CSV table of C-alpha atoms in Angstrom, one decimal:
chain,number,residue,atom,x,y,z
A,1,MET,CA,44.7,-12.0,-7.2
A,2,ILE,CA,41.8,-13.6,-5.3
A,3,LEU,CA,40.1,-11.0,-3.1
A,4,PRO,CA,38.2,-11.8,0.0
A,5,SER,CA,34.4,-11.4,0.1
A,6,VAL,CA,32.5,-9.3,2.6
A,7,ARG,CA,28.8,-9.6,3.4
A,8,VAL,CA,26.8,-7.6,5.9
A,9,PHE,CA,23.4,-8.6,7.4
A,10,ALA,CA,21.1,-6.5,9.6
A,11,LEU,CA,18.4,-7.7,12.0
A,12,GLY,CA,15.6,-5.9,10.3
A,13,ASP,CA,14.9,-2.2,9.7
A,14,VAL,CA,15.3,0.6,12.2
A,15,VAL,CA,11.9,1.1,13.9
A,16,LEU,CA,11.7,4.2,16.2
A,17,GLN,CA,9.0,4.7,18.8
A,18,GLY,CA,7.4,8.0,19.3
A,19,ALA,CA,7.9,11.6,18.1
A,20,PRO,CA,11.5,12.7,17.3
A,21,ALA,CA,11.7,14.9,20.4
A,22,ASP,CA,10.6,12.0,22.7
A,23,ALA,CA,11.8,8.8,20.9
A,24,PRO,CA,14.5,6.8,22.7
A,25,GLY,CA,17.5,5.5,20.9
A,26,TYR,CA,17.5,2.3,18.8
A,27,VAL,CA,20.1,-0.4,19.0
A,28,PHE,CA,20.9,-1.4,15.4
A,29,SER,CA,22.6,-4.8,15.2
A,30,GLY,CA,23.7,-7.4,12.8
A,31,ARG,CA,26.7,-9.4,11.6
A,32,VAL,CA,29.5,-9.3,9.1
A,33,LEU,CA,30.8,-12.4,7.3
A,34,ILE,CA,34.2,-12.3,5.7
A,35,THR,CA,35.5,-15.1,3.6
A,36,ILE,CA,39.3,-15.2,3.1
A,37,ARG,CA,40.4,-17.3,0.1
A,38,VAL,CA,44.2,-16.7,0.3
A,39,PRO,CA,46.0,-15.5,3.4
A,40,ALA,CA,45.8,-11.7,3.8
A,41,ARG,CA,47.0,-9.1,6.3
A,42,ILE,CA,43.9,-7.4,7.9
A,43,GLN,CA,44.0,-4.3,10.0
A,44,THR,CA,40.4,-3.2,10.6
A,45,VAL,CA,36.8,-4.3,10.1
A,46,LYS,CA,34.4,-1.4,10.5
A,47,VAL,CA,30.6,-1.1,10.2
A,48,VAL,CA,29.1,2.3,9.3
A,49,PHE,CA,25.5,3.3,9.4
A,50,GLN,CA,25.1,6.3,7.1
A,51,THR,CA,22.9,8.2,4.6
A,52,ALA,CA,23.0,6.7,1.1
A,53,GLN,CA,25.1,8.5,-1.4
A,54,GLY,CA,24.1,10.4,-4.5
A,55,GLY,CA,21.6,13.0,-3.4
A,56,ARG,CA,20.9,16.1,-1.3
A,57,TRP,CA,19.8,15.2,2.2
A,58,ALA,CA,18.1,18.2,3.8
A,59,ARG,CA,17.6,18.0,7.5
A,60,LEU,CA,18.0,14.3,8.0
A,61,ARG,CA,18.1,14.8,11.8
A,62,HIS,CA,15.0,16.7,12.9
A,63,ARG,CA,17.0,18.8,15.3
A,64,ASP,CA,19.7,19.5,12.7
A,65,THR,CA,19.6,23.0,11.3
A,66,SER,CA,22.9,23.0,9.3
A,67,SER,CA,23.2,23.2,5.6
A,68,ASP,CA,22.6,20.4,3.1
A,69,ALA,CA,26.4,19.9,2.6
A,70,ALA,CA,26.9,19.2,6.3
A,71,ASP,CA,23.8,17.0,6.7
A,72,ASN,CA,25.2,13.5,6.7
A,73,VAL,CA,24.2,11.0,9.3
A,74,LEU,CA,27.0,8.6,10.2
A,75,PHE,CA,27.5,6.2,13.1
A,76,SER,CA,30.1,3.5,13.2
A,77,ASP,CA,31.2,0.4,15.2
A,78,SER,CA,34.8,-0.9,14.9
A,79,VAL,CA,34.4,-4.7,15.3
A,80,TYR,CA,38.1,-5.6,14.7
A,81,SER,CA,41.4,-3.7,14.9
A,82,SER,CA,45.0,-5.0,14.8
A,83,ALA,CA,48.5,-3.9,13.7
A,84,GLY,CA,48.2,-6.1,10.6
A,85,GLU,CA,47.5,-9.7,11.6
A,86,VAL,CA,47.6,-12.3,8.8
A,87,TRP,CA,44.3,-14.1,8.4
A,88,ALA,CA,44.4,-17.6,7.2
A,89,ARG,CA,41.9,-19.1,4.7
A,90,GLY,CA,38.4,-19.5,6.1
A,91,THR,CA,35.2,-17.6,7.1
A,92,TYR,CA,35.2,-15.1,9.9
A,93,GLU,CA,32.1,-13.7,11.6
A,94,PHE,CA,31.8,-10.5,13.5
A,95,PHE,CA,28.8,-9.0,15.3
A,96,PHE,CA,28.1,-5.3,15.4
A,97,ARG,CA,26.0,-3.0,17.5
A,98,ILE,CA,25.3,0.6,16.8
A,99,VAL,CA,23.2,2.9,19.0
A,100,LEU,CA,21.1,5.3,16.8
A,101,PRO,CA,19.4,8.5,18.1
A,102,GLY,CA,15.6,8.7,18.2
A,103,ASP,CA,15.4,11.9,16.1
A,104,LEU,CA,16.5,10.3,12.8
A,105,GLY,CA,14.4,11.3,9.8
A,106,GLU,CA,12.3,8.5,8.4
A,107,THR,CA,13.1,7.0,5.0
A,108,MET,CA,11.3,9.0,2.4
A,109,PHE,CA,11.1,8.9,-1.4
A,110,THR,CA,9.0,11.8,-2.7
A,111,ALA,CA,9.4,14.5,-5.4
A,112,HIS,CA,10.2,17.1,-2.7
A,113,LYS,CA,12.5,15.1,-0.4
A,114,ARG,CA,14.5,11.9,-0.4
A,115,VAL,CA,16.0,10.3,2.6
A,116,ALA,CA,17.7,6.9,2.4
A,117,TYR,CA,20.1,5.0,4.7
A,118,GLU,CA,22.5,2.1,4.3
A,119,VAL,CA,24.8,0.0,6.4
A,120,ARG,CA,28.3,-0.5,5.0
A,121,ALA,CA,30.9,-3.0,6.2
A,122,GLN,CA,34.5,-2.0,5.4
A,123,LEU,CA,37.6,-4.3,5.4
A,124,SER,CA,41.0,-2.7,5.3
A,125,GLY,CA,44.6,-4.0,5.2
A,126,SER,CA,46.7,-5.4,2.4
A,127,VAL,CA,43.3,-5.5,0.5
A,128,ARG,CA,40.3,-3.3,0.8
A,129,ARG,CA,36.8,-4.6,0.4
A,130,GLU,CA,33.3,-3.4,1.4
A,131,ALA,CA,29.7,-4.5,1.3
A,132,VAL,CA,26.6,-2.3,1.4
A,133,ARG,CA,23.0,-3.1,2.4
A,134,PRO,CA,20.1,-0.6,2.3
A,135,VAL,CA,18.3,0.0,5.6
A,136,ALA,CA,14.9,1.7,6.1
A,137,VAL,CA,14.2,3.9,9.1
A,138,LYS,CA,10.5,3.8,10.2
A,139,ARG,CA,8.6,5.5,13.0
A,140,MET,CA,5.8,4.0,15.1
A,141,PRO,CA,3.7,5.7,17.8
A,142,TYR,CA,4.8,4.9,21.3
A,143,PHE,CA,2.6,2.5,23.3
A,144,GLY,CA,-0.4,4.2,24.8
A,145,SER,CA,-0.2,7.3,22.6
A,146,ALA,CA,-3.3,8.9,21.0
A,147,TRP,CA,-2.0,8.0,17.6
A,148,GLU,CA,-1.8,4.3,18.5
A,149,ALA,CA,-5.4,4.4,19.8
A,150,LEU,CA,-6.5,5.2,16.2
A,151,ALA,CA,-5.8,1.5,15.4
A,152,SER,CA,-9.1,0.6,17.0
A,153,ASP,CA,-11.0,3.6,15.4
A,154,MET,CA,-13.2,2.4,12.5
A,155,VAL,CA,-14.1,4.5,9.5
A,156,HIS,CA,-17.7,5.6,9.6
A,157,VAL,CA,-18.3,8.8,7.6
A,158,SER,CA,-21.3,10.1,5.7
A,159,ALA,CA,-22.3,13.2,3.8
A,160,VAL,CA,-25.4,14.4,1.8
A,161,TRP,CA,-25.1,16.1,-1.6
A,162,ARG,CA,-27.6,18.9,-2.1
A,163,ASP,CA,-30.3,16.9,-0.3
A,164,ARG,CA,-30.3,14.5,-3.3
A,165,ILE,CA,-27.7,11.8,-2.7
A,166,GLU,CA,-26.4,10.4,0.6
A,167,MET,CA,-23.1,8.6,0.8
A,168,CYS,CA,-21.6,6.6,3.6
A,169,ALA,CA,-18.3,4.7,4.0
A,170,LEU,CA,-17.7,2.4,6.9
A,171,GLY,CA,-16.0,-0.8,8.0
A,172,CYS,CA,-12.2,-0.5,7.9
A,173,SER,CA,-9.7,0.7,10.5
A,174,ARG,CA,-8.1,4.1,10.1
A,175,VAL,CA,-4.7,2.6,10.5
A,176,GLN,CA,-3.6,0.5,7.6
A,177,ARG,CA,-0.3,-1.4,6.7
A,178,ASP,CA,1.5,-1.4,3.5
A,179,GLY,CA,1.0,-4.4,1.2
A,180,GLN,CA,-2.3,-5.4,2.8
A,181,PRO,CA,-5.9,-5.4,1.4
A,182,LEU,CA,-8.1,-2.5,2.5
A,183,ARG,CA,-11.8,-3.4,2.7
A,184,VAL,CA,-14.6,-0.9,3.1
A,185,THR,CA,-18.4,-0.9,2.7
A,186,GLY,CA,-19.9,1.9,0.6
A,187,VAL,CA,-23.6,2.9,0.8
A,188,VAL,CA,-25.4,5.1,-1.7
A,189,ARG,CA,-28.9,6.3,-1.0
A,190,ALA,CA,-31.1,8.4,-3.4
A,191,LEU,CA,-33.2,11.1,-1.6
A,192,GLU,CA,-34.9,11.8,-4.9
A,193,LYS,CA,-36.2,9.6,-7.6
A,194,GLY,CA,-34.6,9.4,-11.1
A,195,PHE,CA,-30.9,8.9,-10.3
A,196,CYS,CA,-28.9,6.2,-12.0
A,197,LEU,CA,-25.6,4.9,-10.9
A,198,THR,CA,-22.7,4.8,-13.4
A,199,LYS,CA,-19.6,4.2,-11.2
A,200,VAL,CA,-18.7,3.3,-7.6
A,201,GLY,CA,-15.4,2.6,-6.0
A,202,VAL,CA,-12.7,3.7,-3.6
A,203,ILE,CA,-9.4,5.6,-4.2
A,204,LEU,CA,-6.3,5.9,-1.9
A,205,GLU,CA,-4.7,9.4,-2.1
A,206,GLU,CA,-1.3,10.4,-0.9
A,207,ARG,CA,-0.6,14.1,0.0
A,208,THR,CA,2.8,15.6,0.5
A,209,ARG,CA,2.9,18.9,2.5
A,210,CYS,CA,5.9,21.2,2.6
A,211,ARG,CA,6.4,23.7,5.4
A,212,SER,CA,6.7,27.3,4.4
A,213,ALA,CA,10.2,28.9,4.4
A,214,ARG,CA,8.7,32.1,5.8
A,215,SER,CA,6.9,30.6,8.7
A,216,THR,CA,7.3,27.2,10.4
A,217,SER,CA,3.5,27.2,11.3
A,218,GLU,CA,2.4,27.6,7.6
A,219,SER,CA,2.5,24.8,5.1
A,220,HIS,CA,1.0,24.0,1.7
A,221,VAL,CA,0.1,20.8,-0.2
A,222,ALA,CA,3.1,20.4,-2.6
A,223,ALA,CA,1.9,17.2,-4.3
A,224,SER,CA,-1.1,15.0,-4.4
A,225,ARG,CA,-1.4,11.6,-6.2
A,226,PHE,CA,-3.9,8.8,-6.4
A,227,LEU,CA,-2.1,5.6,-5.6
A,228,ARG,CA,-4.6,2.8,-6.1
A,229,ALA,CA,-8.3,2.6,-7.1
A,230,GLY,CA,-10.8,-0.2,-6.6
A,231,GLU,CA,-14.1,-0.3,-8.5
A,232,HIS,CA,-17.2,-2.5,-8.0
A,233,GLY,CA,-18.4,-3.7,-11.4
A,234,ASP,CA,-20.2,-1.9,-14.2
A,235,TRP,CA,-23.2,0.1,-13.0
A,236,HIS,CA,-23.8,2.2,-16.0
A,237,GLY,CA,-27.5,3.1,-16.1
A,238,ARG,CA,-28.5,1.1,-13.0
A,239,ALA,CA,-31.3,2.9,-11.1
A,240,ILE,CA,-30.7,3.7,-7.4
A,241,VAL,CA,-33.7,2.2,-5.6
A,242,ASP,CA,-33.8,3.3,-2.0
A,243,GLN,CA,-30.2,2.5,-1.0
A,244,MET,CA,-27.5,0.3,-2.3
A,245,ALA,CA,-24.5,-1.2,-0.4
A,246,PHE,CA,-21.2,-2.3,-2.0
A,247,ASP,CA,-18.3,-4.3,-0.5
A,248,LEU,CA,-15.2,-2.6,-1.9
A,249,GLU,CA,-11.5,-3.7,-1.7
A,250,LEU,CA,-8.2,-2.4,-2.9
A,251,ARG,CA,-4.7,-3.6,-2.1
A,252,ILE,CA,-2.4,-1.0,-0.5
A,253,PRO,CA,0.9,-0.8,-2.5
A,254,PRO,CA,4.1,-2.0,-0.8
A,255,ALA,CA,6.6,0.3,0.7
A,256,TYR,CA,8.0,2.5,-0.7
A,257,LYS,CA,5.6,2.6,-3.6
A,258,ILE,CA,3.5,4.1,-0.9
A,259,GLN,CA,5.1,6.4,1.6
A,260,TYR,CA,4.4,5.8,5.3
A,261,ASP,CA,2.8,8.7,7.2
A,262,VAL,CA,5.4,11.3,8.2
A,263,LYS,CA,4.1,13.6,10.9
A,264,HIS,CA,7.2,15.6,11.7
A,265,GLY,CA,9.8,17.6,9.8
A,266,PRO,CA,9.7,20.2,6.9
A,267,VAL,CA,8.0,17.6,4.6
A,268,THR,CA,5.1,15.6,5.9
A,269,VAL,CA,3.1,12.9,4.2
A,270,SER,CA,-0.6,11.9,4.8
A,271,HIS,CA,-3.2,9.8,3.2
A,272,ARG,CA,-6.9,9.9,2.5
A,273,LEU,CA,-9.5,7.4,1.4
A,274,ALA,CA,-12.1,8.5,-1.1
A,275,PHE,CA,-15.4,6.8,-1.7
A,276,VAL,CA,-16.3,7.7,-5.3
A,277,VAL,CA,-19.8,7.6,-6.8
A,278,ALA,CA,-20.8,8.8,-10.3
A,279,VAL,CA,-24.6,9.3,-10.9
A,280,VAL,CA,-26.8,10.6,-13.7
A,281,ASP,CA,-30.1,12.3,-13.1
A,282,GLN,CA,-33.3,11.9,-15.1
A,283,PHE,CA,-32.3,14.7,-17.4
A,284,GLY,CA,-28.9,13.1,-18.3
A,285,HIS,CA,-26.8,15.4,-16.2
A,286,GLY,CA,-23.8,13.5,-14.7
A,287,THR,CA,-22.2,14.2,-11.4
A,288,SER,CA,-19.1,12.7,-9.8
A,289,LEU,CA,-19.1,12.7,-6.0
A,290,ARG,CA,-16.2,11.9,-3.6
A,291,LEU,CA,-16.4,11.4,0.1
A,292,PHE,CA,-12.9,11.8,1.7
A,293,THR,CA,-11.8,10.5,5.1
A,294,PRO,CA,-8.2,10.4,6.6
A,295,LEU,CA,-6.2,7.1,6.8
A,296,HIS,CA,-2.9,6.4,8.4
A,297,ILE,CA,-0.4,4.2,6.6
A,298,MET,CA,2.0,2.8,9.2
A,299,PRO,CA,4.8,0.2,9.1
A,300,HIS,CA,4.5,-3.3,10.4
A,301,ASP,CA,5.6,-3.4,14.0
A,302,CYS,CA,7.6,-6.6,13.8
A,303,VAL,CA,10.9,-7.7,12.4
A,304,ASP,CA,11.0,-8.6,8.7
A,305,LEU,CA,11.2,-12.3,8.6
A,306,HIS,CA,12.8,-12.2,5.2
A,307,ASP,CA,15.9,-10.7,6.6
A,308,GLU,CA,18.7,-13.2,7.3
A,309,LEU,CA,19.2,-13.9,11.0
A,310,PRO,CA,22.5,-14.5,12.7
A,311,ALA,CA,24.0,-17.9,12.1
A,312,TYR,CA,23.8,-20.6,14.8
A,313,ALA,CA,27.5,-21.0,15.9
A,314,ASP,CA,27.1,-24.6,17.1
A,315,VAL,CA,25.3,-26.0,14.1
A,316,GLN,CA,27.8,-28.8,13.8
A,317,ALA,CA,26.6,-30.3,17.1
A,318,ASP,CA,23.0,-30.7,15.8
A,319,ARG,CA,21.7,-34.1,15.1
A,320,VAL,CA,19.0,-34.8,12.4
A,321,LEU,CA,16.1,-36.8,13.7
A,322,LEU,CA,13.7,-36.6,10.8
A,323,THR,CA,13.8,-35.7,7.2
A,324,ALA,CA,11.0,-35.3,4.6
A,325,ASP,CA,12.5,-37.8,2.2
A,326,ALA,CA,13.1,-40.6,4.7
A,327,PRO,CA,10.8,-40.4,7.7
A,328,LEU,CA,11.9,-42.3,10.8
A,329,GLU,CA,9.8,-44.2,13.3
A,330,LEU,CA,10.5,-42.2,16.4
A,331,PHE,CA,8.2,-44.1,18.7
A,332,ALA,CA,7.9,-47.9,18.9
């Protein structure tokens, strides 16, 4: 028996604006393509936005206080319904539109919490078929918020260790995007003679914080991991003369090898940038110094161009004017 094929396409990920209590809803849309190879009786075509199966999903909705067993986000749109009409051979296209609430929990993959979503197209009738596509839920600050203003805030932090070594990191924005290079300038200044530099670099740290079960105002760092390091050459034994400046760079991992900042909910995620310097004094005593400053990892605020867009229905009416293989002289 030749079964029909079902494909589902979404117009990008779900990007929510603002905090869960203030964010407006989001219109999640896309299309379903169904290819019928032999005539079949079709009753319904339904699209469901839901939590991905195979895990415990604690508090997926920020305002939801029910148990894990009842925590299942599910919204649907019935794009076709009949008493059992027979579909002939061919390709059928349906568009769906699902309004999602603004308090959905963001997609998260950590050791202490995992939240994932998917869109599922279901075909029922004389045959049953379905297609699944993962969808990420991201959260951006609303326009004009204090968090959005951080995008123009540049890193400029310094510290002095025991009146002997001064460190300074500057140059990059505090708001960074996944998959992009992060560039920062590090400055090391010796306030005493006799120090030699053995290592210099930057490290990106991710911290997962869990809210205490006894008190909603208390939390503790449940996990901390270093995601990516960037070093600047081999400086073993190089004497620090006055001050030395280094242009350092590391590439931020793609999502979800790095987790976006999560500011709300029982589990939150934050990031820090560490400027790392290792020195040795004139007596051979080594010291490793780290200068930390907060960073914010946020999603890109545009539609993913790699996602497939809806098809142009009147493509047959298009007329080719120019091709790469056989260029035409359009103007005499």
